[in-house]
Short mmCIF file of C-alpha atoms and ligand atoms in Angstrom, two decimals:
data_model
loop_
_atom_site.label_atom_id
_atom_site.label_comp_id
_atom_site.label_asym_id
_atom_site.label_seq_id
_atom_site.Cartn_x
_atom_site.Cartn_y
_atom_site.Cartn_z
CA MET A 158 -0.14 0.04 -0.03
CA THR A 159 2.81 2.44 0.76
CA THR A 160 4.75 3.62 -2.35
CA ILE A 161 8.50 4.57 -1.56
CA THR A 162 9.34 7.74 -3.40
CA PRO A 163 12.13 7.35 -5.74
CA ALA A 164 14.50 9.60 -3.95
CA LEU A 165 13.99 7.46 -0.85
CA ALA A 166 14.09 4.18 -2.63
CA ALA A 167 17.61 4.73 -3.83
CA THR A 168 19.10 5.38 -0.47
CA GLU A 169 17.05 3.91 2.64
CA GLN A 170 14.17 1.98 3.54
CA PRO A 171 11.09 4.11 5.09
CA LEU A 172 10.50 3.82 8.68
CA HIS A 173 7.14 2.16 9.51
CA PHE A 174 6.13 2.22 13.13
CA HIS A 175 2.97 0.17 12.42
CA ALA A 176 1.35 -1.21 9.34
CA PRO A 177 -0.91 1.86 7.87
CA ARG A 178 -4.61 1.27 8.75
CA GLN A 179 -7.01 -0.31 6.23
CA ALA A 180 -7.98 2.33 3.65
CA PRO A 181 -9.67 2.02 0.52
CA ALA A 182 -7.81 1.25 -2.76
CA PRO A 183 -8.13 3.33 -5.70
CA PRO A 184 -10.83 2.18 -8.40
CA VAL A 185 -9.91 -0.70 -10.60
CA ASP A 186 -12.75 -0.82 -13.08
CA ALA A 187 -13.36 2.29 -14.99
CA GLY A 188 -16.68 1.12 -15.76
CA GLN A 189 -17.82 1.08 -12.32
CA GLN A 190 -18.64 3.93 -9.89
CA ALA A 191 -15.09 4.82 -8.99
CA TRP A 192 -15.40 5.92 -5.26
CA PRO A 193 -18.46 4.78 -3.41
CA VAL A 194 -19.31 7.51 -0.85
CA THR A 195 -18.69 4.99 1.93
CA GLU A 196 -14.85 4.76 0.71
CA VAL A 197 -14.45 8.33 0.51
CA GLN A 198 -15.76 8.61 4.15
CA ALA A 199 -13.42 5.82 5.23
CA LEU A 200 -10.38 8.11 3.89
CA LEU A 201 -11.83 11.08 5.73
CA ASP A 202 -12.07 9.16 8.94
CA LEU A 203 -8.34 7.70 8.58
CA PRO A 204 -5.89 8.93 11.39
CA PHE A 205 -4.71 12.18 10.35
CA PRO A 206 -0.97 10.87 9.72
CA GLU A 207 -2.06 8.08 7.60
CA LEU A 208 -4.42 10.24 5.73
CA MET A 209 -1.58 12.86 5.05
CA HIS A 210 0.87 9.99 3.94
CA ARG A 211 -1.51 8.86 1.49
CA ALA A 212 -2.21 11.91 -0.09
CA GLN A 213 1.24 12.85 -0.25
CA THR A 214 2.03 9.71 -1.80
CA VAL A 215 -0.52 10.10 -4.47
CA HIS A 216 0.43 13.85 -5.06
CA ARG A 217 4.13 13.05 -5.70
CA GLU A 218 3.17 10.30 -8.20
CA HIS A 219 1.31 12.88 -10.28
CA HIS A 220 2.84 16.19 -9.62
CA ASP A 221 5.95 18.22 -8.38
CA PRO A 222 5.18 18.68 -4.78
CA THR A 223 7.26 22.05 -4.81
CA HIS A 224 5.13 23.64 -7.51
CA MET A 225 2.10 25.80 -7.15
CA GLU A 226 -0.33 27.21 -9.71
CA LEU A 227 -1.27 30.83 -9.22
CA ALA A 228 -4.72 31.79 -10.77
CA THR A 229 -6.20 35.32 -10.48
CA LEU A 230 -9.77 35.86 -10.07
CA LEU A 231 -11.76 38.93 -11.31
CA SER A 232 -15.32 39.74 -10.71
CA ILE A 233 -16.40 40.99 -14.29
CA LYS A 234 -20.13 41.67 -13.48
CA THR A 235 -20.72 41.84 -9.50
CA GLY A 236 -23.84 41.56 -7.52
CA GLY A 237 -27.65 41.67 -8.23
CA CYS A 238 -27.77 37.72 -9.03
CA PRO A 239 -31.30 36.30 -8.71
CA GLU A 240 -30.04 33.06 -7.30
CA ASP A 241 -30.52 32.44 -3.35
CA CYS A 242 -27.22 30.49 -2.70
CA GLY A 243 -26.99 30.75 1.16
CA TYR A 244 -23.25 31.46 1.37
CA CYS A 245 -23.04 34.35 -1.37
CA PRO A 246 -22.92 37.95 -0.87
CA GLN A 247 -23.96 38.59 -4.43
CA SER A 248 -27.50 37.23 -4.23
CA VAL A 249 -30.14 39.83 -4.23
CA HIS A 250 -31.89 37.68 -1.51
CA HIS A 251 -29.49 38.74 1.02
CA GLU A 252 -28.55 42.19 2.39
CA THR A 253 -24.86 42.37 2.27
CA GLY A 254 -24.00 45.81 0.89
CA VAL A 255 -22.68 44.62 -2.38
CA GLU A 256 -23.69 46.93 -5.14
CA ALA A 257 -24.82 45.50 -8.54
CA THR A 258 -22.41 46.71 -11.43
CA LYS A 259 -22.32 46.55 -15.07
CA MET A 260 -20.14 44.38 -16.96
CA MET A 261 -16.42 45.42 -17.05
CA THR A 262 -14.96 46.56 -20.38
CA PRO A 263 -12.52 44.93 -22.45
CA ASP A 264 -9.92 47.64 -21.67
CA ALA A 265 -10.68 47.39 -17.96
CA VAL A 266 -10.15 43.64 -17.98
CA ARG A 267 -7.12 43.82 -20.23
CA GLU A 268 -5.54 46.11 -17.42
CA ALA A 269 -6.38 43.61 -14.86
CA VAL A 270 -5.04 40.83 -16.83
CA LEU A 271 -1.64 42.73 -17.23
CA GLY A 272 -1.46 43.32 -13.51
CA ALA A 273 -2.12 39.75 -12.63
CA LYS A 274 0.61 38.52 -15.28
CA ALA A 275 3.30 41.00 -13.88
CA ALA A 276 2.40 39.69 -10.47
CA GLY A 277 3.19 36.00 -11.66
CA ALA A 278 -0.29 34.48 -12.37
CA SER A 279 -0.65 32.08 -15.19
CA ARG A 280 -4.29 31.59 -15.21
CA PHE A 281 -7.03 34.28 -15.03
CA CYS A 282 -10.62 33.46 -14.05
CA MET A 283 -13.37 35.84 -14.79
CA GLY A 284 -16.53 35.39 -12.53
CA ALA A 285 -20.03 36.97 -13.25
CA ALA A 286 -23.00 36.87 -10.89
CA TRP A 287 -25.61 35.53 -13.15
CA ARG A 288 -27.96 32.72 -12.89
CA ALA A 289 -27.05 32.03 -16.58
CA PRO A 290 -25.55 34.37 -19.39
CA ASN A 291 -27.82 35.68 -22.02
CA ASP A 292 -26.57 35.65 -25.71
CA ARG A 293 -25.58 39.19 -25.50
CA ASP A 294 -23.69 38.68 -22.31
CA LEU A 295 -22.01 35.81 -23.95
CA GLU A 296 -20.84 37.73 -26.82
CA LYS A 297 -19.11 40.15 -24.72
CA VAL A 298 -17.66 37.42 -22.46
CA GLU A 299 -16.15 35.86 -25.80
CA GLU A 300 -14.36 39.01 -26.40
CA LEU A 301 -12.93 39.10 -22.92
CA VAL A 302 -11.51 35.45 -23.05
CA ARG A 303 -9.73 36.71 -26.35
CA VAL A 304 -8.22 39.30 -24.23
CA VAL A 305 -7.01 36.90 -21.51
CA LYS A 306 -5.72 34.56 -24.49
CA ALA A 307 -3.82 37.47 -26.09
CA GLU A 308 -1.84 37.96 -23.05
CA GLY A 309 -0.84 34.34 -22.84
CA LEU A 310 -2.62 33.48 -19.72
CA GLU A 311 -4.76 30.32 -19.33
CA ALA A 312 -8.56 31.73 -19.50
CA CYS A 313 -11.26 30.42 -17.21
CA CYS A 314 -14.90 31.66 -16.70
CA THR A 315 -17.76 31.15 -14.11
CA LEU A 316 -20.90 32.69 -15.44
CA GLY A 317 -23.66 30.34 -14.02
CA MET A 318 -25.57 27.71 -16.30
CA LEU A 319 -24.51 27.14 -19.78
CA SER A 320 -26.47 25.72 -22.78
CA GLY A 321 -24.63 23.46 -25.03
CA ASP A 322 -24.48 26.05 -27.61
CA GLN A 323 -22.92 28.60 -25.29
CA ALA A 324 -20.25 26.25 -24.28
CA GLN A 325 -19.20 25.61 -28.06
CA ARG A 326 -19.17 29.39 -28.39
CA LEU A 327 -16.87 29.95 -25.28
CA LYS A 328 -14.64 26.94 -26.67
CA GLY A 329 -14.48 28.95 -29.95
CA ALA A 330 -13.18 31.97 -28.29
CA GLY A 331 -10.47 29.99 -26.75
CA LEU A 332 -11.67 29.37 -23.19
CA ASP A 333 -9.63 26.88 -21.59
CA TYR A 334 -11.49 26.10 -18.28
CA TYR A 335 -15.02 26.76 -17.18
CA ASN A 336 -15.99 26.52 -13.17
CA HIS A 337 -19.08 25.45 -12.08
CA ASN A 338 -19.04 24.07 -8.57
CA LEU A 339 -21.31 21.24 -7.19
CA ASP A 340 -20.99 23.00 -3.90
CA THR A 341 -22.08 20.49 -1.44
CA ALA A 342 -23.56 16.98 -1.28
CA PRO A 343 -26.65 16.21 -3.17
CA GLU A 344 -28.77 15.78 -0.06
CA LEU A 345 -27.65 19.05 1.47
CA TYR A 346 -28.05 20.91 -1.85
CA GLY A 347 -31.74 21.99 -1.26
CA SER A 348 -31.06 23.36 2.17
CA VAL A 349 -28.29 25.87 0.75
CA ILE A 350 -29.98 26.85 -2.74
CA THR A 351 -33.63 26.45 -3.59
CA THR A 352 -33.55 28.34 -7.09
CA ARG A 353 -31.76 25.56 -9.08
CA ASP A 354 -31.09 21.86 -8.54
CA TYR A 355 -28.16 19.58 -8.43
CA GLN A 356 -29.08 18.30 -11.82
CA ASP A 357 -28.82 21.71 -13.44
CA ARG A 358 -25.34 21.78 -12.24
CA LEU A 359 -24.44 18.37 -13.71
CA ASP A 360 -26.13 19.25 -16.83
CA THR A 361 -23.91 22.50 -17.45
CA LEU A 362 -20.90 20.31 -16.40
CA GLY A 363 -21.96 18.06 -19.23
CA HIS A 364 -22.13 20.71 -21.72
CA VAL A 365 -18.73 22.15 -20.95
CA ARG A 366 -17.22 18.59 -20.98
CA GLU A 367 -18.83 17.98 -24.45
CA ALA A 368 -17.76 21.38 -25.81
CA GLY A 369 -14.10 20.27 -25.07
CA ILE A 370 -13.32 22.90 -22.37
CA HIS A 371 -11.60 21.68 -19.11
CA VAL A 372 -13.96 21.34 -16.26
CA CYS A 373 -13.13 23.12 -13.15
CA SER A 374 -15.61 22.15 -10.30
CA GLY A 375 -15.52 21.75 -6.48
CA GLY A 376 -17.20 23.02 -3.57
CA ILE A 377 -17.42 24.76 -0.18
CA VAL A 378 -16.43 23.29 3.21
CA GLY A 379 -17.68 24.82 6.50
CA MET A 380 -21.37 25.30 5.72
CA GLY A 381 -22.41 23.00 8.70
CA GLU A 382 -22.04 19.85 7.15
CA SER A 383 -20.94 16.66 8.75
CA ARG A 384 -17.91 14.39 7.48
CA ALA A 385 -20.56 12.57 5.68
CA GLY A 386 -21.78 15.75 3.80
CA ARG A 387 -18.12 16.36 2.71
CA ALA A 388 -17.74 12.72 1.66
CA GLY A 389 -20.74 13.08 -0.51
CA LEU A 390 -19.40 16.12 -2.38
CA ILE A 391 -16.00 14.70 -3.01
CA ALA A 392 -17.59 11.46 -4.17
CA GLN A 393 -19.78 13.33 -6.53
CA LEU A 394 -16.70 15.02 -7.88
CA ALA A 395 -14.59 12.19 -7.95
CA ASN A 396 -17.25 10.01 -9.95
CA LEU A 397 -17.67 12.51 -12.84
CA ALA A 398 -16.34 10.58 -15.74
CA PRO A 399 -13.87 11.71 -16.19
CA TYR A 400 -13.26 13.58 -12.88
CA PRO A 401 -12.84 17.49 -13.14
CA GLU A 402 -9.20 18.85 -14.31
CA SER A 403 -9.28 21.40 -11.61
CA VAL A 404 -11.00 21.29 -8.27
CA PRO A 405 -11.43 24.35 -6.12
CA ILE A 406 -11.97 23.55 -2.48
CA ASN A 407 -13.63 26.71 -0.93
CA HIS A 408 -13.65 27.37 2.69
CA LEU A 409 -16.92 29.16 3.37
CA VAL A 410 -16.28 32.97 3.73
CA LYS A 411 -18.81 34.20 6.38
CA VAL A 412 -20.35 37.40 5.10
CA PRO A 413 -22.72 39.39 7.16
CA GLY A 414 -26.12 39.40 5.76
CA THR A 415 -25.89 35.94 4.33
CA PRO A 416 -27.88 33.14 5.87
CA LEU A 417 -24.65 31.23 6.83
CA ALA A 418 -22.77 34.40 8.24
CA ASP A 419 -23.16 32.83 11.67
CA GLU A 420 -22.10 29.34 10.99
CA PRO A 421 -19.67 27.89 13.66
CA ASP A 422 -16.08 27.59 12.84
CA LEU A 423 -14.96 24.23 11.17
CA ASP A 424 -12.06 22.45 12.77
CA PRO A 425 -9.18 23.35 10.56
CA LEU A 426 -7.83 19.87 10.33
CA GLU A 427 -11.31 18.88 8.87
CA PHE A 428 -10.52 21.33 5.98
CA VAL A 429 -7.18 19.79 5.61
CA ARG A 430 -8.60 16.35 5.39
CA THR A 431 -11.07 17.28 2.70
CA VAL A 432 -8.25 18.58 0.65
CA ALA A 433 -6.33 15.37 1.07
CA VAL A 434 -9.37 13.41 0.01
CA ALA A 435 -9.72 15.30 -3.02
CA ARG A 436 -6.24 14.76 -3.78
CA ILE A 437 -6.36 10.95 -3.30
CA THR A 438 -9.65 10.56 -5.38
CA MET A 439 -8.75 12.98 -8.16
CA PRO A 440 -5.00 12.15 -8.38
CA LYS A 441 -4.22 14.01 -11.65
CA ALA A 442 -6.26 17.22 -10.96
CA LYS A 443 -5.19 20.57 -9.87
CA VAL A 444 -6.59 20.85 -6.34
CA ARG A 445 -7.08 24.49 -5.64
CA LEU A 446 -7.13 25.93 -2.18
CA SER A 447 -9.60 28.61 -3.00
CA ALA A 448 -11.81 30.82 -0.99
CA GLY A 449 -10.92 31.28 2.76
CA ARG A 450 -7.18 31.38 2.76
CA ARG A 451 -7.10 35.06 4.19
CA GLN A 452 -8.99 33.63 7.38
CA MET A 453 -7.50 30.21 7.81
CA GLY A 454 -3.95 31.60 8.49
CA GLU A 455 -0.44 30.21 7.22
CA SER A 456 -0.11 27.08 8.94
CA THR A 457 -3.51 25.69 7.79
CA GLN A 458 -2.53 26.76 4.42
CA ALA A 459 0.79 25.08 4.63
CA LEU A 460 -0.83 21.79 5.85
CA CYS A 461 -3.47 21.94 2.85
CA PHE A 462 -0.23 22.41 0.38
CA LEU A 463 1.30 19.17 1.89
CA ALA A 464 -2.07 17.34 1.58
CA GLY A 465 -1.92 17.87 -2.21
CA ALA A 466 -3.52 21.48 -3.02
CA ASN A 467 -1.23 22.69 -5.88
CA SER A 468 -3.27 25.76 -6.94
CA ILE A 469 -4.34 29.06 -5.30
CA PHE A 470 -6.45 32.18 -5.93
CA TYR A 471 -3.60 34.75 -6.08
CA GLY A 472 -4.48 38.65 -5.84
CA ASP A 473 -5.60 40.68 -3.11
CA LYS A 474 -9.36 40.22 -4.01
CA LEU A 475 -11.51 37.13 -4.59
CA LEU A 476 -14.94 38.20 -6.08
CA VAL A 477 -16.17 40.71 -3.53
CA THR A 478 -14.20 39.56 -0.52
CA GLY A 479 -10.56 39.98 0.56
CA ASN A 480 -8.15 37.34 -0.37
CA ALA A 481 -4.61 36.65 1.33
CA ASP A 482 -2.28 39.56 0.38
CA VAL A 483 -0.08 38.90 -2.73
CA GLU A 484 3.22 39.81 -0.84
CA ALA A 485 2.15 37.58 1.97
CA ASP A 486 1.74 34.61 -0.51
CA GLN A 487 5.00 35.26 -2.18
CA GLN A 488 6.61 35.08 1.15
CA LEU A 489 4.73 32.10 2.27
CA LEU A 490 5.73 30.35 -0.95
CA ALA A 491 9.28 31.38 -0.84
CA ARG A 492 9.67 30.13 3.04
CA MET A 493 8.27 26.75 1.92
CA GLY A 494 10.80 26.60 -1.04
CA MET A 495 7.97 26.30 -3.58
CA GLN A 496 8.12 27.44 -7.38
CA THR A 497 5.31 28.77 -9.67
CA THR A 498 4.90 29.03 -13.64
CA ARG A 499 4.97 32.19 -15.18
CA ALA A 500 2.75 33.07 -18.33
CA HIS A 501 4.28 33.51 -21.74
CA ALA A 502 2.93 35.84 -24.33
N1 LIG B 742 -22.65 32.81 -10.43
C1 LIG B 742 -21.84 31.85 -10.81
C2 LIG B 742 -22.19 30.59 -10.15
O1 LIG B 742 -22.76 30.32 -9.16
O2 LIG B 742 -21.80 29.43 -10.78
C3 LIG B 742 -20.53 32.03 -10.82
C4 LIG B 742 -19.95 32.80 -9.55
S1 LIG B 742 -20.14 32.06 -7.90
C5 LIG B 742 -19.57 33.46 -6.84
C6 LIG B 742 -18.89 30.86 -7.91
C7 LIG B 742 -18.58 30.07 -6.84
O3 LIG B 742 -17.96 30.89 -5.68
C8 LIG B 742 -19.75 29.27 -6.18
O4 LIG B 742 -20.01 28.36 -6.70
C9 LIG B 742 -19.10 29.08 -4.64
O5 LIG B 742 -18.65 27.87 -4.68
C10 LIG B 742 -18.10 29.97 -4.44
N2 LIG B 742 -18.67 31.03 -3.22
C11 LIG B 742 -19.65 31.95 -3.50
N3 LIG B 742 -19.57 32.77 -2.20
C12 LIG B 742 -18.74 32.03 -1.52
C13 LIG B 742 -18.50 32.16 -0.13
N4 LIG B 742 -18.88 33.23 0.80
N5 LIG B 742 -17.43 31.31 0.53
C14 LIG B 742 -17.01 30.50 -0.27
N6 LIG B 742 -17.04 30.16 -1.59
C15 LIG B 742 -18.15 31.11 -1.92
C1 LIG B 743 -14.56 28.99 -6.91
O1 LIG B 743 -14.48 28.05 -6.51
N1 LIG B 743 -14.26 30.14 -5.62
C2 LIG B 743 -14.29 31.48 -6.29
C3 LIG B 743 -14.47 30.96 -7.78
N2 LIG B 743 -14.71 29.71 -7.97
C4 LIG B 743 -15.33 31.83 -8.66
C5 LIG B 743 -15.24 32.34 -5.65
C6 LIG B 743 -14.97 32.46 -4.37
C7 LIG B 743 -16.00 33.61 -3.82
C8 LIG B 743 -15.64 33.97 -2.40
C9 LIG B 743 -16.68 34.94 -1.92
C10 LIG B 743 -16.56 36.24 -2.74
O2 LIG B 743 -15.51 37.00 -2.66
O3 LIG B 743 -17.65 36.55 -3.42
FE1 LIG B 744 -25.33 33.90 -7.90
FE2 LIG B 744 -23.29 32.42 -8.36
FE3 LIG B 744 -23.61 33.83 -5.77
FE4 LIG B 744 -25.31 31.77 -6.41
S1 LIG B 744 -22.91 31.85 -6.16
S2 LIG B 744 -25.95 33.87 -5.88
S3 LIG B 744 -25.35 31.96 -8.77
S4 LIG B 744 -23.35 34.74 -8.04
#
């Protein structure tokens, strides 16, 4: 069960104080459901040191553990969203003080892309507070995707639900990734969002996949769910065939005025466990430590990187809330001896 990393194998035997506890093996038959939720929960339940060892072993088999992807996020159309997502400051259903804006112009977006590139980001993700874009919106977004691509960054969008035709159009504009999160386990979805259902989310992911755009899909941890709830989310993501190329794991950012503003704090180790299990069940994916980094502090972030997170949102702002500072991120990565990739134009 334990793989010896090449560097270790060449010189010495690993120390084993006791045999690792029984934990599920990776899927063997691609035709079957890859990760039953019970097996995902069994991973979440492992003693923390065992779980971290498993996650690091998988991580090293597929990725350089010293590498970090930097993705910058920009809200191209903020607020006024008709959906009622319980966590979200941009919903018209919650009084959060977020003002609705018009869509940003290509020139303003270009400026943000250049800033992100100069700061070292290689991926640029544009978010809009829509239930779904209309066709006029989409035409404008196509232009923005071209702006990002012209500067040599990977382009990602998150615009809400998409039809098959809209996904094809974004692909035609050069979009690399589309972000659309499952957010939580199917059985918890209705208690967080009532204006759309899980199947709507899965349908959009299907359209994105069919159009040949890479899928970016993850969820939010810390919304009051149990371990079983987190297992349900990870199992859904891991059982998408194929699983997403990119998996954002957000920690709930509690925004005053949203229904989840007073949610009790989650034990940080539960968050790290979720990252580790995402890494084990989706070995080749980029696992992005997304919202919540500012609040969780450096030690928890460092544990998440050791658990297999190899991408972060980089820039002083997420969509409407603050992110960890760029300088603090650069220092943390430098202190950890980690490298990033720069965009080429
Ligand atoms: N409106 C589009 C949609 O919902 O697909 C795109 C933007 S929406 C803000 C993108 C994602 O941000 C959500 O699916 C959710 O996972 C995440 N998000 C929103 N508010 C959050 C919060 N307060 N804390 C953590 N994640 C959040
Ligand atoms: C994702 O998974 N997280 C990002 C991005 N995809 C669009 C959004 C996080 C939002 C956090 C709260 C806010 O600033 O609105
Ligand atoms: Fe709208 Fe997206 Fe916020 Fe939900 S998460 S309210 S769809 S912006």
